[in-house]
Structure formats: C-alpha cells, structure tokens
Amino acid sequence: QVQLVQSGGALVQAGGSLRLSCRASGRTFSSYTMAWFRQAPGKEREFVSAIDWSGLNTDAADSVKGRFTISRVNVENTVYLQMNSLKPEDTGLYYCAARLGTTSPEVARYPYWGQGTQVTVSS
C-alpha cells in the first residue's frame, strides 16, 4: 500500500506558474505509476498527466500538453506537476494517484489517492 500527501496548491493569475508535489510513503514508490487528475466544481474528475515507474514514459491530456510537465524523483518518493501558462479553466481540485502497471487516463484504475489540493486561476 502507499499513502499520498499533496502540497502546492494556490491562487494564481492567468499566465502564471505553479508546482504541485505529492509525496508517497513506503519503500516501493519506485514501483508505482503516478498520475495527476483534477476536478472542477460540478464536473467529473479528469485525467491530467501520468508518469510510469521509470520516469521515461509519460502521458498528458491534450488540454495541458505543452504547458504542464510531470516528473518524479524516486529517491525522494515524490512526484511533481509543473504547471505553466495557467488558464482559468485549469481551476480545480488536483489529486495525485498511484497504481501498479502502465500509465492510464482512467480514474478507476488508480486505487491510491492523495487528499487533493486546490488550484485557482484568476483571469
């Protein structure tokens, strides 16, 4: 099992940048694919980006490609989401998630979740 603790949410202006962090407990972090999802008010949780255990394979939603970058530091048990050129539509509650296996954009394939952190982008 893995427990995930998130940090880094904030209120930022459109065009700004923000970095989210997600630190995992346990000694097997390097075995897990990690992902970020977000949920806007009244909407379903949606995939943002994922990175496999090696860090060599990543995936991202079309809406964030070229603006968001996912990365991980296995010795620190931490995954990051660097968000640049933020837009008001990026506003939402951001969650990190973990699973064993390849990257996936499906919420149901991730059994482990962080507590969520709010990102608000003002216009």
CSV table of N, CA, C and O in Angstrom, one decimal:
chain,number,residue,atom,x,y,z
A,1,GLN,N,0.8,-1.2,0.0
A,1,GLN,CA,0.0,0.0,0.0
A,1,GLN,C,0.9,1.2,0.0
A,1,GLN,O,2.0,1.2,0.4
A,2,VAL,N,0.3,2.3,-0.5
A,2,VAL,CA,1.0,3.6,-0.5
A,2,VAL,C,0.1,4.7,0.0
A,2,VAL,O,-1.1,4.7,-0.4
A,3,GLN,N,0.6,5.6,0.7
A,3,GLN,CA,-0.2,6.8,1.2
A,3,GLN,C,0.4,8.0,0.5
A,3,GLN,O,1.6,8.2,0.4
A,4,LEU,N,-0.4,8.9,0.0
A,4,LEU,CA,0.0,10.1,-0.7
A,4,LEU,C,-0.4,11.4,0.0
A,4,LEU,O,-1.6,11.5,0.3
A,5,VAL,N,0.6,12.3,0.1
A,5,VAL,CA,0.3,13.6,0.7
A,5,VAL,C,0.7,14.7,-0.2
A,5,VAL,O,1.9,14.7,-0.7
A,6,GLN,N,-0.2,15.5,-0.5
A,6,GLN,CA,0.0,16.6,-1.6
A,6,GLN,C,0.3,17.9,-0.9
A,6,GLN,O,-0.1,18.2,0.2
A,7,SER,N,0.9,18.8,-1.7
A,7,SER,CA,1.1,20.2,-1.3
A,7,SER,C,1.3,21.0,-2.6
A,7,SER,O,1.6,20.4,-3.7
A,8,GLY,N,1.2,22.3,-2.4
A,8,GLY,CA,1.5,23.2,-3.5
A,8,GLY,C,0.3,24.0,-4.2
A,8,GLY,O,0.6,24.8,-5.0
A,9,GLY,N,-0.9,23.7,-3.8
A,9,GLY,CA,-2.0,24.4,-4.4
A,9,GLY,C,-2.0,25.9,-4.0
A,9,GLY,O,-1.5,26.2,-2.9
A,10,ALA,N,-2.6,26.7,-4.8
A,10,ALA,CA,-2.6,28.2,-4.5
A,10,ALA,C,-3.6,28.9,-5.5
A,10,ALA,O,-4.1,28.3,-6.4
A,11,LEU,N,-3.7,30.2,-5.2
A,11,LEU,CA,-4.4,31.1,-6.1
A,11,LEU,C,-3.4,31.8,-7.0
A,11,LEU,O,-2.5,32.4,-6.4
A,12,VAL,N,-3.5,31.7,-8.3
A,12,VAL,CA,-2.5,32.4,-9.2
A,12,VAL,C,-3.3,33.1,-10.3
A,12,VAL,O,-4.5,32.8,-10.6
A,13,GLN,N,-2.6,34.0,-10.9
A,13,GLN,CA,-3.2,34.8,-12.0
A,13,GLN,C,-3.0,34.0,-13.3
A,13,GLN,O,-2.1,33.2,-13.4
A,14,ALA,N,-3.9,34.2,-14.2
A,14,ALA,CA,-3.7,33.6,-15.5
A,14,ALA,C,-2.4,33.9,-16.1
A,14,ALA,O,-1.9,35.1,-16.0
A,15,GLY,N,-1.8,32.9,-16.7
A,15,GLY,CA,-0.4,33.1,-17.3
A,15,GLY,C,0.7,32.7,-16.3
A,15,GLY,O,1.9,32.6,-16.7
A,16,GLY,N,0.3,32.5,-15.1
A,16,GLY,CA,1.3,32.2,-14.0
A,16,GLY,C,1.7,30.7,-14.0
A,16,GLY,O,1.2,29.9,-14.8
A,17,SER,N,2.5,30.4,-13.0
A,17,SER,CA,3.0,29.0,-12.9
A,17,SER,C,2.8,28.6,-11.5
A,17,SER,O,2.8,29.4,-10.5
A,18,LEU,N,2.8,27.3,-11.3
A,18,LEU,CA,2.6,26.6,-10.0
A,18,LEU,C,3.2,25.2,-10.1
A,18,LEU,O,3.1,24.6,-11.2
A,19,ARG,N,3.7,24.8,-9.0
A,19,ARG,CA,4.2,23.4,-9.0
A,19,ARG,C,3.5,22.6,-7.8
A,19,ARG,O,3.6,23.1,-6.7
A,20,LEU,N,2.9,21.5,-8.2
A,20,LEU,CA,2.3,20.7,-7.2
A,20,LEU,C,3.3,19.5,-6.8
A,20,LEU,O,4.0,19.0,-7.7
A,21,SER,N,3.2,19.1,-5.6
A,21,SER,CA,4.0,18.0,-5.1
A,21,SER,C,3.2,16.9,-4.5
A,21,SER,O,2.1,17.2,-3.9
A,22,CYS,N,3.6,15.7,-4.6
A,22,CYS,CA,2.9,14.6,-4.0
A,22,CYS,C,3.9,13.6,-3.5
A,22,CYS,O,4.7,13.0,-4.2
A,23,ARG,N,4.0,13.5,-2.2
A,23,ARG,CA,5.0,12.6,-1.5
A,23,ARG,C,4.3,11.3,-1.1
A,23,ARG,O,3.2,11.4,-0.4
A,24,ALA,N,4.9,10.2,-1.4
A,24,ALA,CA,4.4,8.9,-1.0
A,24,ALA,C,5.1,8.3,0.1
A,24,ALA,O,6.3,8.5,0.3
A,25,SER,N,4.4,7.6,0.9
A,25,SER,CA,5.0,6.8,2.0
A,25,SER,C,5.4,5.4,1.5
A,25,SER,O,4.9,5.0,0.4
A,26,GLY,N,6.2,4.7,2.2
A,26,GLY,CA,6.5,3.3,1.8
A,26,GLY,C,7.8,3.2,1.0
A,26,GLY,O,8.3,4.2,0.5
A,27,ARG,N,8.3,2.0,0.9
A,27,ARG,CA,9.6,1.8,0.3
A,27,ARG,C,9.5,1.4,-1.2
A,27,ARG,O,10.5,1.2,-1.8
A,28,THR,N,8.2,1.3,-1.7
A,28,THR,CA,8.0,0.7,-3.0
A,28,THR,C,7.5,1.8,-4.0
A,28,THR,O,7.0,1.5,-5.0
A,29,PHE,N,7.8,3.1,-3.7
A,29,PHE,CA,7.3,4.2,-4.5
A,29,PHE,C,7.8,4.0,-6.0
A,29,PHE,O,7.0,4.2,-6.9
A,30,SER,N,9.0,3.5,-6.2
A,30,SER,CA,9.5,3.4,-7.5
A,30,SER,C,8.8,2.3,-8.3
A,30,SER,O,9.1,2.2,-9.5
A,31,SER,N,8.0,1.5,-7.7
A,31,SER,CA,7.2,0.5,-8.5
A,31,SER,C,5.9,1.1,-9.1
A,31,SER,O,5.3,0.4,-9.9
A,32,TYR,N,5.5,2.2,-8.6
A,32,TYR,CA,4.2,2.7,-9.0
A,32,TYR,C,4.2,3.7,-10.1
A,32,TYR,O,5.1,4.6,-10.2
A,33,THR,N,3.2,3.6,-11.0
A,33,THR,CA,2.9,4.6,-11.9
A,33,THR,C,2.2,5.7,-11.1
A,33,THR,O,1.3,5.4,-10.3
A,34,MET,N,2.5,7.0,-11.4
A,34,MET,CA,1.9,8.1,-10.7
A,34,MET,C,1.2,9.0,-11.7
A,34,MET,O,1.6,9.1,-12.8
A,35,ALA,N,0.1,9.6,-11.2
A,35,ALA,CA,-0.7,10.4,-12.1
A,35,ALA,C,-1.3,11.6,-11.4
A,35,ALA,O,-1.4,11.6,-10.1
A,36,TRP,N,-1.7,12.6,-12.1
A,36,TRP,CA,-2.4,13.7,-11.6
A,36,TRP,C,-3.8,13.8,-12.3
A,36,TRP,O,-3.9,13.6,-13.5
A,37,PHE,N,-4.8,14.0,-11.5
A,37,PHE,CA,-6.2,14.3,-12.0
A,37,PHE,C,-6.6,15.6,-11.4
A,37,PHE,O,-6.1,16.1,-10.5
A,38,ARG,N,-7.7,16.1,-12.0
A,38,ARG,CA,-8.3,17.3,-11.4
A,38,ARG,C,-9.8,17.2,-11.6
A,38,ARG,O,-10.4,16.5,-12.4
A,39,GLN,N,-10.5,18.0,-10.7
A,39,GLN,CA,-11.9,18.0,-10.7
A,39,GLN,C,-12.4,19.4,-10.5
A,39,GLN,O,-12.1,20.0,-9.4
A,40,ALA,N,-13.1,20.0,-11.5
A,40,ALA,CA,-13.7,21.3,-11.4
A,40,ALA,C,-15.1,21.2,-10.7
A,40,ALA,O,-15.7,20.1,-10.8
A,41,PRO,N,-15.6,22.2,-10.1
A,41,PRO,CA,-16.9,22.2,-9.5
A,41,PRO,C,-18.0,21.7,-10.5
A,41,PRO,O,-18.1,22.2,-11.6
A,42,GLY,N,-18.8,20.7,-10.1
A,42,GLY,CA,-19.8,20.3,-10.9
A,42,GLY,C,-19.4,19.4,-12.1
A,42,GLY,O,-20.3,19.0,-12.9
A,43,LYS,N,-18.2,19.0,-12.1
A,43,LYS,CA,-17.7,18.2,-13.2
A,43,LYS,C,-17.0,16.9,-12.7
A,43,LYS,O,-16.7,16.8,-11.5
A,44,GLU,N,-16.9,16.0,-13.6
A,44,GLU,CA,-16.2,14.7,-13.2
A,44,GLU,C,-14.7,14.9,-13.1
A,44,GLU,O,-14.1,15.8,-13.7
A,45,ARG,N,-14.1,14.0,-12.3
A,45,ARG,CA,-12.7,14.1,-12.2
A,45,ARG,C,-12.1,13.7,-13.6
A,45,ARG,O,-12.5,12.7,-14.2
A,46,GLU,N,-11.0,14.4,-14.0
A,46,GLU,CA,-10.5,14.2,-15.3
A,46,GLU,C,-8.9,14.0,-15.2
A,46,GLU,O,-8.3,14.6,-14.3
A,47,PHE,N,-8.4,13.2,-16.1
A,47,PHE,CA,-7.0,12.9,-16.2
A,47,PHE,C,-6.2,14.2,-16.6
A,47,PHE,O,-6.7,14.9,-17.5
A,48,VAL,N,-5.1,14.4,-16.0
A,48,VAL,CA,-4.2,15.5,-16.4
A,48,VAL,C,-2.9,14.9,-17.0
A,48,VAL,O,-2.5,15.2,-18.1
A,49,SER,N,-2.2,14.1,-16.2
A,49,SER,CA,-0.9,13.6,-16.7
A,49,SER,C,-0.5,12.4,-15.9
A,49,SER,O,-1.0,12.2,-14.7
A,50,ALA,N,0.4,11.5,-16.4
A,50,ALA,CA,0.8,10.3,-15.7
A,50,ALA,C,2.3,10.1,-16.1
A,50,ALA,O,2.7,10.5,-17.2
A,51,ILE,N,3.0,9.3,-15.2
A,51,ILE,CA,4.4,9.0,-15.4
A,51,ILE,C,4.6,7.6,-14.9
A,51,ILE,O,4.1,7.3,-13.8
A,52,ASP,N,5.3,6.8,-15.7
A,52,ASP,CA,5.5,5.4,-15.2
A,52,ASP,C,6.6,5.3,-14.2
A,52,ASP,O,7.2,6.3,-13.8
A,53,TRP,N,6.8,4.1,-13.7
A,53,TRP,CA,7.8,3.9,-12.6
A,53,TRP,C,9.2,4.4,-12.9
A,53,TRP,O,9.9,4.9,-12.0
A,54,SER,N,9.6,4.3,-14.2
A,54,SER,CA,10.9,4.6,-14.6
A,54,SER,C,11.1,6.1,-14.8
A,54,SER,O,12.2,6.6,-14.8
A,55,GLY,N,10.0,6.8,-15.0
A,55,GLY,CA,10.1,8.2,-15.4
A,55,GLY,C,10.3,8.5,-16.8
A,55,GLY,O,10.3,9.6,-17.3
A,56,LEU,N,10.4,7.4,-17.6
A,56,LEU,CA,10.8,7.5,-19.0
A,56,LEU,C,9.5,7.6,-19.9
A,56,LEU,O,9.6,8.1,-21.0
A,57,ASN,N,8.4,7.2,-19.4
A,57,ASN,CA,7.2,7.2,-20.2
A,57,ASN,C,6.1,8.1,-19.5
A,57,ASN,O,5.8,7.9,-18.3
A,58,THR,N,5.7,9.1,-20.2
A,58,THR,CA,4.7,10.0,-19.7
A,58,THR,C,3.5,10.1,-20.6
A,58,THR,O,3.6,9.8,-21.8
A,59,ASP,N,2.4,10.6,-20.1
A,59,ASP,CA,1.2,10.8,-20.9
A,59,ASP,C,0.5,12.1,-20.3
A,59,ASP,O,0.7,12.4,-19.1
A,60,ALA,N,-0.2,12.8,-21.2
A,60,ALA,CA,-0.8,14.0,-20.7
A,60,ALA,C,-2.1,14.3,-21.5
A,60,ALA,O,-2.2,13.9,-22.7
A,61,ALA,N,-3.0,14.9,-20.9
A,61,ALA,CA,-4.3,15.3,-21.6
A,61,ALA,C,-3.9,16.4,-22.6
A,61,ALA,O,-3.0,17.2,-22.4
A,62,ASP,N,-4.7,16.4,-23.7
A,62,ASP,CA,-4.4,17.4,-24.8
A,62,ASP,C,-4.5,18.8,-24.3
A,62,ASP,O,-3.8,19.7,-24.7
A,63,SER,N,-5.4,19.0,-23.3
A,63,SER,CA,-5.6,20.3,-22.8
A,63,SER,C,-4.4,20.9,-22.0
A,63,SER,O,-4.4,22.1,-21.8
A,64,VAL,N,-3.5,20.1,-21.6
A,64,VAL,CA,-2.3,20.6,-20.8
A,64,VAL,C,-1.0,20.3,-21.5
A,64,VAL,O,0.0,20.8,-21.0
A,65,LYS,N,-1.0,19.6,-22.6
A,65,LYS,CA,0.2,19.4,-23.4
A,65,LYS,C,0.9,20.7,-23.7
A,65,LYS,O,0.3,21.6,-24.2
A,66,GLY,N,2.2,20.7,-23.5
A,66,GLY,CA,3.0,21.9,-23.8
A,66,GLY,C,3.0,23.0,-22.7
A,66,GLY,O,3.7,23.9,-22.7
A,67,ARG,N,2.1,22.7,-21.7
A,67,ARG,CA,2.0,23.7,-20.5
A,67,ARG,C,2.4,23.0,-19.2
A,67,ARG,O,3.0,23.6,-18.3
A,68,PHE,N,2.0,21.8,-19.0
A,68,PHE,CA,2.2,21.0,-17.8
A,68,PHE,C,3.3,20.0,-18.0
A,68,PHE,O,3.3,19.3,-19.0
A,69,THR,N,4.1,19.7,-17.0
A,69,THR,CA,5.1,18.7,-17.0
A,69,THR,C,5.1,17.9,-15.8
A,69,THR,O,5.2,18.4,-14.7
A,70,ILE,N,5.0,16.6,-15.9
A,70,ILE,CA,5.0,15.7,-14.8
A,70,ILE,C,6.4,15.1,-14.7
A,70,ILE,O,7.1,14.9,-15.7
A,71,SER,N,6.9,15.0,-13.4
A,71,SER,CA,8.2,14.4,-13.2
A,71,SER,C,8.2,13.7,-11.9
A,71,SER,O,7.3,13.9,-11.1
A,72,ARG,N,9.2,12.9,-11.6
A,72,ARG,CA,9.3,12.2,-10.3
A,72,ARG,C,10.8,12.0,-9.9
A,72,ARG,O,11.7,12.0,-10.8
A,73,VAL,N,10.9,12.0,-8.6
A,73,VAL,CA,12.3,11.7,-8.0
A,73,VAL,C,12.1,10.6,-7.1
A,73,VAL,O,11.6,10.7,-6.0
A,74,ASN,N,12.5,9.4,-7.5
A,74,ASN,CA,12.2,8.2,-6.8
A,74,ASN,C,12.9,8.2,-5.4
A,74,ASN,O,12.3,7.6,-4.5
A,75,VAL,N,14.1,8.7,-5.4
A,75,VAL,CA,14.8,8.7,-4.1
A,75,VAL,C,14.1,9.6,-3.1
A,75,VAL,O,14.4,9.4,-1.9
A,76,GLU,N,13.3,10.5,-3.5
A,76,GLU,CA,12.5,11.4,-2.6
A,76,GLU,C,11.1,10.9,-2.5
A,76,GLU,O,10.3,11.6,-1.8
A,77,ASN,N,10.7,9.9,-3.1
A,77,ASN,CA,9.3,9.4,-3.1
A,77,ASN,C,8.3,10.5,-3.5
A,77,ASN,O,7.2,10.5,-2.9
A,78,THR,N,8.7,11.3,-4.4
A,78,THR,CA,7.9,12.4,-4.8
A,78,THR,C,7.6,12.5,-6.3
A,78,THR,O,8.5,12.3,-7.1
A,79,VAL,N,6.4,12.9,-6.6
A,79,VAL,CA,6.0,13.2,-8.0
A,79,VAL,C,5.6,14.7,-8.0
A,79,VAL,O,5.0,15.2,-7.1
A,80,TYR,N,6.0,15.4,-9.1
A,80,TYR,CA,5.7,16.8,-9.3
A,80,TYR,C,4.8,17.0,-10.5
A,80,TYR,O,4.8,16.3,-11.5
A,81,LEU,N,4.1,18.1,-10.5
A,81,LEU,CA,3.4,18.6,-11.6
A,81,LEU,C,3.7,20.1,-11.8
A,81,LEU,O,3.2,20.9,-11.0
A,82,GLN,N,4.5,20.4,-12.7
A,82,GLN,CA,4.9,21.8,-13.0
A,82,GLN,C,3.8,22.3,-14.0
A,82,GLN,O,3.7,21.8,-15.1
A,83,MET,N,3.2,23.4,-13.6
A,83,MET,CA,2.1,23.9,-14.4
A,83,MET,C,2.5,25.4,-14.8
A,83,MET,O,2.6,26.2,-14.0
A,84,ASN,N,2.6,25.6,-16.1
A,84,ASN,CA,2.9,26.9,-16.7
A,84,ASN,C,1.8,27.4,-17.5
A,84,ASN,O,0.9,26.6,-18.0
A,85,SER,N,1.8,28.7,-17.8
A,85,SER,CA,0.8,29.3,-18.7
A,85,SER,C,-0.6,28.9,-18.2
A,85,SER,O,-1.4,28.5,-19.0
A,86,LEU,N,-0.8,29.1,-16.9
A,86,LEU,CA,-2.1,28.6,-16.4
A,86,LEU,C,-3.3,29.4,-16.9
A,86,LEU,O,-3.1,30.7,-17.2
A,87,LYS,N,-4.4,28.8,-17.1
A,87,LYS,CA,-5.6,29.4,-17.6
A,87,LYS,C,-6.7,29.2,-16.5
A,87,LYS,O,-6.7,28.3,-15.7
A,88,PRO,N,-7.7,30.1,-16.6
A,88,PRO,CA,-8.8,30.0,-15.6
A,88,PRO,C,-9.5,28.6,-15.7
A,88,PRO,O,-9.9,28.1,-14.7
A,89,GLU,N,-9.5,28.0,-16.9
A,89,GLU,CA,-10.1,26.6,-17.0
A,89,GLU,C,-9.3,25.5,-16.3
A,89,GLU,O,-9.7,24.4,-16.3
A,90,ASP,N,-8.1,25.9,-15.9
A,90,ASP,CA,-7.3,24.9,-15.1
A,90,ASP,C,-7.7,24.8,-13.6
A,90,ASP,O,-7.2,24.0,-12.9
A,91,THR,N,-8.6,25.7,-13.3
A,91,THR,CA,-9.0,25.8,-11.9
A,91,THR,C,-9.7,24.5,-11.5
A,91,THR,O,-10.5,23.9,-12.2
A,92,GLY,N,-9.4,24.0,-10.3
A,92,GLY,CA,-10.0,22.8,-9.8
A,92,GLY,C,-9.2,22.2,-8.6
A,92,GLY,O,-8.2,22.7,-8.2
A,93,LEU,N,-9.8,21.1,-8.1
A,93,LEU,CA,-9.1,20.3,-7.1
A,93,LEU,C,-8.2,19.3,-7.7
A,93,LEU,O,-8.7,18.5,-8.5
A,94,TYR,N,-7.0,19.3,-7.5
A,94,TYR,CA,-6.0,18.4,-8.1
A,94,TYR,C,-5.6,17.3,-7.2
A,94,TYR,O,-5.3,17.5,-6.0
A,95,TYR,N,-5.6,16.1,-7.7
A,95,TYR,CA,-5.3,14.9,-7.0
A,95,TYR,C,-4.2,14.2,-7.6
A,95,TYR,O,-4.1,14.0,-8.8
A,96,CYS,N,-3.3,13.6,-6.8
A,96,CYS,CA,-2.3,12.7,-7.3
A,96,CYS,C,-2.8,11.3,-7.0
A,96,CYS,O,-3.7,11.1,-6.1
A,97,ALA,N,-2.4,10.3,-7.8
A,97,ALA,CA,-2.9,9.0,-7.7
A,97,ALA,C,-1.8,8.0,-8.0
A,97,ALA,O,-0.8,8.4,-8.7
A,98,ALA,N,-1.9,6.8,-7.6
A,98,ALA,CA,-0.9,5.8,-7.8
A,98,ALA,C,-1.5,4.4,-8.2
A,98,ALA,O,-2.6,4.1,-7.7
A,99,ARG,N,-0.8,3.7,-9.0
A,99,ARG,CA,-1.2,2.4,-9.4
A,99,ARG,C,0.0,1.6,-9.8
A,99,ARG,O,1.0,2.1,-10.2
A,100,LEU,N,-0.1,0.3,-9.7
A,100,LEU,CA,0.9,-0.6,-10.3
A,100,LEU,C,0.5,-0.9,-11.7
A,100,LEU,O,-0.7,-1.2,-12.0
A,101,GLY,N,1.5,-0.8,-12.6
A,101,GLY,CA,1.2,-1.1,-14.0
A,101,GLY,C,1.5,0.2,-14.8
A,101,GLY,O,2.1,1.1,-14.4
A,102,THR,N,1.0,0.1,-16.1
A,102,THR,CA,1.4,1.2,-17.0
A,102,THR,C,0.5,2.4,-16.8
A,102,THR,O,-0.5,2.4,-16.0
A,103,THR,N,0.9,3.5,-17.4
A,103,THR,CA,0.1,4.7,-17.3
A,103,THR,C,-1.3,4.5,-17.8
A,103,THR,O,-1.5,3.7,-18.8
A,104,SER,N,-2.3,5.2,-17.2
A,104,SER,CA,-3.7,5.1,-17.7
A,104,SER,C,-4.4,6.4,-17.4
A,104,SER,O,-4.1,7.0,-16.4
A,105,PRO,N,-5.3,6.8,-18.3
A,105,PRO,CA,-6.1,8.0,-18.0
A,105,PRO,C,-7.4,7.8,-17.2
A,105,PRO,O,-8.2,8.7,-17.0
A,106,GLU,N,-7.6,6.5,-16.9
A,106,GLU,CA,-8.9,6.2,-16.2
A,106,GLU,C,-8.8,6.3,-14.7
A,106,GLU,O,-8.0,5.6,-14.1
A,107,VAL,N,-9.7,7.0,-14.2
A,107,VAL,CA,-9.8,7.2,-12.7
A,107,VAL,C,-9.9,5.9,-12.0
A,107,VAL,O,-9.2,5.6,-11.0
A,108,ALA,N,-10.7,5.0,-12.5
A,108,ALA,CA,-11.0,3.7,-11.8
A,108,ALA,C,-9.8,2.8,-11.7
A,108,ALA,O,-9.8,1.8,-10.9
A,109,ARG,N,-8.7,3.0,-12.5
A,109,ARG,CA,-7.6,2.2,-12.5
A,109,ARG,C,-6.6,2.5,-11.4
A,109,ARG,O,-5.5,1.9,-11.2
A,110,TYR,N,-6.8,3.6,-10.7
A,110,TYR,CA,-5.9,4.1,-9.6
A,110,TYR,C,-6.5,3.8,-8.2
A,110,TYR,O,-7.5,4.4,-7.9
A,111,PRO,N,-5.9,2.9,-7.5
A,111,PRO,CA,-6.5,2.6,-6.1
A,111,PRO,C,-6.1,3.5,-5.0
A,111,PRO,O,-6.7,3.6,-4.0
A,112,TYR,N,-5.0,4.3,-5.3
A,112,TYR,CA,-4.5,5.1,-4.2
A,112,TYR,C,-4.6,6.6,-4.6
A,112,TYR,O,-4.2,6.9,-5.7
A,113,TRP,N,-5.0,7.4,-3.6
A,113,TRP,CA,-5.3,8.8,-3.9
A,113,TRP,C,-4.8,9.7,-2.8
A,113,TRP,O,-4.8,9.4,-1.7
A,114,GLY,N,-4.3,10.9,-3.2
A,114,GLY,CA,-4.0,11.9,-2.3
A,114,GLY,C,-5.2,12.7,-1.8
A,114,GLY,O,-6.3,12.4,-2.3
A,115,GLN,N,-5.0,13.6,-0.9
A,115,GLN,CA,-6.1,14.3,-0.3
A,115,GLN,C,-6.7,15.4,-1.2
A,115,GLN,O,-7.8,15.9,-0.9
A,116,GLY,N,-6.0,15.8,-2.2
A,116,GLY,CA,-6.5,16.9,-3.1
A,116,GLY,C,-5.9,18.2,-2.6
A,116,GLY,O,-5.7,18.5,-1.5
A,117,THR,N,-5.6,19.0,-3.6
A,117,THR,CA,-5.1,20.4,-3.3
A,117,THR,C,-5.8,21.3,-4.3
A,117,THR,O,-5.8,21.1,-5.5
A,118,GLN,N,-6.2,22.5,-3.9
A,118,GLN,CA,-6.9,23.4,-4.7
A,118,GLN,C,-6.0,24.3,-5.5
A,118,GLN,O,-5.0,24.9,-5.0
A,119,VAL,N,-6.3,24.4,-6.8
A,119,VAL,CA,-5.6,25.3,-7.7
A,119,VAL,C,-6.7,26.3,-8.2
A,119,VAL,O,-7.7,25.8,-8.8
A,120,THR,N,-6.5,27.5,-8.1
A,120,THR,CA,-7.5,28.5,-8.6
A,120,THR,C,-6.7,29.5,-9.4
A,120,THR,O,-5.7,30.1,-9.0
A,121,VAL,N,-7.2,29.7,-10.7
A,121,VAL,CA,-6.5,30.6,-11.6
A,121,VAL,C,-7.5,31.7,-11.9
A,121,VAL,O,-8.6,31.5,-12.5
A,122,SER,N,-7.1,32.9,-11.6
A,122,SER,CA,-8.0,34.1,-11.8
A,122,SER,C,-7.6,34.7,-13.1
A,122,SER,O,-6.5,34.7,-13.6
A,123,SER,N,-8.7,35.3,-13.7
A,123,SER,CA,-8.5,35.9,-15.1
A,123,SER,C,-8.1,37.4,-14.9
A,123,SER,O,-8.1,37.9,-13.9
